[in-house]
CSV table of C-alpha atoms in Angstrom, one decimal:
chain,number,residue,atom,x,y,z
A,381,MET,CA,25.1,79.0,22.3
A,382,ARG,CA,28.3,80.1,20.6
A,383,ALA,CA,29.9,80.7,24.0
A,384,LEU,CA,28.8,77.2,25.2
A,385,ARG,CA,30.4,75.7,22.1
A,386,ILE,CA,33.6,77.5,22.8
A,387,TRP,CA,33.7,76.2,26.3
A,388,VAL,CA,32.9,72.7,25.1
A,389,ILE,CA,35.7,72.9,22.6
A,390,ALA,CA,38.1,74.3,25.1
A,391,LEU,CA,37.2,71.5,27.6
A,392,VAL,CA,37.8,68.9,24.9
A,393,ILE,CA,41.2,70.3,24.0
A,394,LEU,CA,42.2,70.6,27.7
A,395,ALA,CA,41.1,67.0,28.3
A,396,ALA,CA,43.1,65.9,25.2
A,397,LEU,CA,46.1,67.8,26.5
A,398,PHE,CA,45.8,66.2,29.9
A,399,VAL,CA,45.6,62.7,28.4
A,400,ALA,CA,48.7,63.5,26.2
A,401,VAL,CA,50.6,64.8,29.2
A,402,ASP,CA,49.5,61.9,31.3
A,403,ARG,CA,50.7,59.3,28.6
A,404,VAL,CA,54.0,61.1,28.2
A,405,ALA,CA,54.5,61.0,31.9
A,406,VAL,CA,53.8,57.3,32.2
A,407,ASN,CA,56.1,56.5,29.3
A,408,ILE,CA,58.9,58.5,30.9
A,409,ALA,CA,58.3,56.8,34.3
A,410,GLU,CA,58.2,53.3,32.7
A,411,SER,CA,61.5,53.9,30.9
A,412,GLN,CA,63.3,55.2,34.0
A,413,ALA,CA,61.9,52.4,36.1
A,414,GLU,CA,63.1,49.9,33.6
A,415,ASP,CA,66.7,51.2,33.9
A,416,ARG,CA,66.6,51.3,37.6
A,417,VAL,CA,64.8,48.1,38.8
A,418,GLU,CA,67.0,45.9,41.0
A,419,ILE,CA,66.6,42.6,42.8
A,420,PRO,CA,68.8,42.4,45.9
A,421,GLY,CA,71.4,39.7,45.6
A,422,ALA,CA,70.7,39.1,41.9
A,423,ARG,CA,71.7,40.4,38.5
A,424,ILE,CA,69.1,40.7,35.7
A,425,ASP,CA,69.4,41.1,31.9
A,426,SER,CA,66.5,43.4,31.1
A,427,THR,CA,63.3,44.7,32.4
A,428,ASP,CA,60.0,45.8,30.7
A,429,ILE,CA,57.5,47.7,32.8
A,430,SER,CA,54.0,48.8,32.0
A,431,VAL,CA,51.9,51.0,34.4
A,432,LYS,CA,48.2,50.3,34.1
A,433,GLY,CA,45.3,52.6,35.2
A,434,PHE,CA,44.3,56.1,34.4
A,435,PRO,CA,45.2,58.8,35.2
A,436,PHE,CA,48.8,58.0,36.0
A,437,LEU,CA,49.6,61.5,37.4
A,438,THR,CA,47.0,61.2,40.2
A,439,GLN,CA,48.3,57.8,41.1
A,440,LEU,CA,51.9,59.2,41.2
A,441,ALA,CA,50.8,62.1,43.4
A,442,GLY,CA,49.4,59.6,45.9
A,443,SER,CA,52.6,57.4,45.7
A,444,GLU,CA,50.5,54.3,44.9
A,445,LEU,CA,49.8,52.6,41.5
A,446,ASP,CA,46.8,50.4,40.9
A,447,GLU,CA,48.7,47.8,38.7
A,448,VAL,CA,52.1,47.4,37.3
A,449,ASP,CA,53.0,44.6,34.8
A,450,VAL,CA,56.6,43.6,34.9
A,451,LYS,CA,58.6,41.3,32.6
A,452,ILE,CA,62.2,40.5,33.6
A,453,THR,CA,64.6,38.5,31.4
A,454,GLY,CA,67.4,36.6,32.9
A,455,ILE,CA,67.4,36.6,36.7
A,456,GLU,CA,70.3,34.9,38.6
A,457,THR,CA,72.2,35.3,41.8
A,458,ARG,CA,75.5,37.0,41.9
A,459,ALA,CA,77.0,34.3,44.0
A,460,GLY,CA,78.7,31.3,42.4
A,461,GLY,CA,77.6,27.8,42.5
A,462,ARG,CA,74.9,25.9,40.6
A,463,THR,CA,71.8,28.0,41.1
A,464,LEU,CA,69.0,28.0,38.6
A,465,ARG,CA,68.7,31.0,36.3
A,466,ILE,CA,65.2,32.2,35.6
A,467,SER,CA,65.0,32.8,31.9
A,468,THR,CA,61.9,35.0,31.9
A,469,MET,CA,59.4,36.1,34.5
A,470,ASN,CA,56.1,38.0,33.9
A,471,ALA,CA,54.3,39.4,37.0
A,472,GLU,CA,51.2,41.5,37.7
A,473,LEU,CA,51.8,43.6,40.7
A,474,ASP,CA,48.7,45.1,42.5
A,475,ASP,CA,48.5,48.1,44.8
A,476,VAL,CA,52.1,49.1,44.4
A,477,ARG,CA,53.4,51.6,46.9
A,478,LEU,CA,56.2,53.9,45.9
A,479,THR,CA,58.8,54.3,48.7
A,480,ASP,CA,62.1,56.0,49.4
A,481,GLY,CA,61.4,58.9,47.3
A,482,PHE,CA,60.2,56.8,44.4
A,483,SER,CA,63.4,54.7,44.4
A,484,GLY,CA,61.7,51.5,45.6
A,485,ALA,CA,58.3,49.9,45.3
A,486,VAL,CA,56.4,47.3,47.3
A,487,ALA,CA,53.4,45.5,45.9
A,488,ASP,CA,50.6,44.2,48.2
A,489,ARG,CA,50.0,41.2,45.9
A,490,ALA,CA,51.8,39.6,42.9
A,491,THR,CA,50.8,36.8,40.6
A,492,GLY,CA,52.6,35.6,37.5
A,493,ALA,CA,54.7,33.0,35.7
A,494,ALA,CA,58.3,32.2,35.3
A,495,VAL,CA,60.1,30.0,32.7
A,496,ILE,CA,63.4,28.1,33.2
A,497,SER,CA,64.8,27.1,29.8
A,498,TYR,CA,66.2,23.6,29.3
A,499,GLU,CA,69.5,25.3,28.4
A,500,ASP,CA,69.6,26.9,31.8
A,501,LEU,CA,68.5,23.8,33.5
A,502,THR,CA,71.3,21.9,31.8
A,503,LYS,CA,73.8,24.4,33.0
A,504,ALA,CA,72.6,23.9,36.6
A,505,ALA,CA,72.8,20.1,36.4
A,506,SER,CA,75.9,18.0,36.9
A,507,ASP,CA,78.7,18.2,34.4
A,508,GLY,CA,78.2,16.3,31.3
A,509,VAL,CA,74.4,16.1,31.8
A,510,LYS,CA,71.8,17.3,29.3
A,511,VAL,CA,68.2,18.1,30.2
A,512,GLU,CA,65.4,18.4,27.6
A,513,TYR,CA,61.6,18.0,27.3
A,514,GLY,CA,60.6,14.4,27.7
A,515,GLY,CA,56.8,14.7,27.0
A,516,LYS,CA,53.9,14.1,29.2
A,517,ASN,CA,55.0,16.5,31.9
A,518,LYS,CA,58.4,14.9,32.2
A,519,VAL,CA,62.0,15.9,31.4
A,520,LYS,CA,64.6,13.8,29.8
A,521,VAL,CA,67.9,13.6,31.5
A,522,THR,CA,71.0,12.2,29.7
A,523,GLY,CA,74.3,11.5,31.3
A,524,THR,CA,77.4,9.3,31.0
A,525,VAL,CA,78.9,7.3,33.8
A,526,ASN,CA,82.0,5.1,34.0
A,527,VAL,CA,81.4,1.4,34.8
A,528,LEU,CA,84.6,-0.8,35.0
A,529,GLY,CA,86.4,1.8,33.0
A,530,ARG,CA,83.8,1.9,30.3
A,531,PRO,CA,81.7,5.0,29.6
A,532,ILE,CA,77.9,4.2,29.5
A,533,SER,CA,75.4,6.7,28.5
A,534,ARG,CA,71.9,6.6,29.9
A,535,SER,CA,68.7,8.6,29.4
A,536,VAL,CA,66.0,8.7,32.0
A,537,LEU,CA,62.5,10.3,32.3
A,538,SER,CA,62.4,12.4,35.4
A,539,THR,CA,59.7,14.1,37.4
A,540,VAL,CA,60.2,17.7,38.4
A,541,THR,CA,58.8,19.0,41.7
A,542,LEU,CA,59.2,22.1,43.9
A,543,LEU,CA,60.6,22.0,47.4
A,544,ASP,CA,60.1,24.7,50.0
A,545,GLY,CA,58.9,27.2,47.3
A,546,ARG,CA,62.4,27.9,46.1
A,547,THR,CA,64.1,24.6,45.1
A,548,VAL,CA,63.5,22.5,42.0
A,549,ARG,CA,64.0,18.8,42.3
A,550,VAL,CA,64.6,16.5,39.3
A,551,HIS,CA,64.3,12.7,40.1
A,552,ALA,CA,64.4,9.9,37.7
A,553,ASP,CA,61.2,7.8,37.7
A,554,LYS,CA,63.1,4.6,36.8
A,555,VAL,CA,66.8,3.9,36.0
A,556,PRO,CA,67.5,0.7,33.9
A,557,GLY,CA,70.1,-1.4,35.7
A,558,GLU,CA,70.6,-4.0,33.1
A,559,GLY,CA,71.9,-6.3,35.9
A,560,ILE,CA,75.0,-4.2,36.5
A,561,PRO,CA,75.7,-3.8,40.2
A,562,GLY,CA,75.7,-0.2,41.3
A,563,LEU,CA,74.7,1.2,37.9
A,564,GLU,CA,71.5,2.7,39.2
A,565,LYS,CA,73.3,4.5,42.0
A,566,LEU,CA,76.0,5.9,39.5
A,567,VAL,CA,73.2,7.1,37.1
A,568,ARG,CA,71.2,8.8,39.8
A,569,GLU,CA,74.3,10.6,41.1
A,570,LYS,CA,74.5,12.2,37.7
A,571,THR,CA,70.8,12.6,36.7
A,572,ASP,CA,69.0,13.4,40.0
A,573,PHE,CA,69.6,16.8,41.5
A,574,GLU,CA,68.2,19.7,43.5
A,575,ARG,CA,68.9,23.3,42.7
A,576,GLU,CA,67.7,26.5,44.3
A,577,VAL,CA,66.1,29.0,42.1
A,578,GLY,CA,68.3,32.1,42.7
A,579,GLY,CA,67.3,35.8,42.4
A,580,LEU,CA,63.6,35.8,43.3
A,581,PRO,CA,62.3,39.2,44.4
A,582,ASN,CA,61.8,39.5,48.1
A,583,GLY,CA,58.2,38.3,49.0
A,584,LEU,CA,57.8,36.2,45.9
A,585,LYS,CA,57.6,32.4,45.9
A,586,LEU,CA,57.2,29.5,43.4
A,587,GLU,CA,53.8,27.7,43.6
A,588,LYS,CA,53.5,25.1,40.8
A,589,ILE,CA,55.9,23.7,38.3
A,590,GLN,CA,55.2,22.0,35.0
A,591,PRO,CA,57.7,20.9,32.2
A,592,THR,CA,56.6,22.0,28.8
A,593,GLU,CA,58.3,22.1,25.4
A,594,ASP,CA,59.5,25.6,26.0
A,595,GLY,CA,61.0,24.9,29.5
A,596,LEU,CA,59.9,24.6,33.1
A,597,GLU,CA,56.8,26.8,33.6
A,598,ILE,CA,56.4,28.0,37.2
A,599,SER,CA,53.5,29.9,38.7
A,600,VAL,CA,54.5,32.6,41.1
A,601,THR,CA,52.6,34.5,43.9
A,602,GLY,CA,53.5,36.7,46.6
A,603,THR,CA,52.6,39.4,49.1
A,604,ASP,CA,54.6,42.5,50.1
A,605,VAL,CA,56.9,41.9,47.0
A,606,ARG,CA,59.8,44.4,47.0
A,607,LEU,CA,61.6,45.8,44.1
A,608,ALA,CA,64.5,48.2,44.6
A,609,GLY,CA,65.4,51.0,42.2
């Protein structure tokens, strides 16, 4: 009985050591991955990675991770022009294959959500235009146009839709003309716009968009989603 107790204690200690080593290894891997994640053609501000599942070491040995949660802050294309910056994106990556000597990763499936702040949406709009939450799933767009040499400021409630899974379209529901010829056309030239969302990881696409108080919330899905490292 005494020998059995010793073996049980030894096994408990070994199991605790294995768990401790496994957790240390996953923490190191997460930290290194956060510093190395890249999205081709885009720059990012910061990345937070959490590897799920246990044990991590056996997953690593098989070069495949069950689930990886990723939060990326500030995604935008390196190219110039008015592309939309993704303020934050959270994604759950399932069945992640490690490639190229652990320098890259490909997820079989991905689901998540992205947020575009109204500050970033305003920067992507026309000059002199401000975009903010308008309530009831609308955005409020305010711009100033010149009519007969006089500046006229107009605010409109606009509907936001997605085109081709990568482009955000902002279109005013109604523009008050007030009997001034050509005013609606001038206002729409300021307030209506389409902008491509830059910097999405390869394989990821936008599915549904909804204006909220915190910004444009967009659901994202994808297959064979690639992150370089």
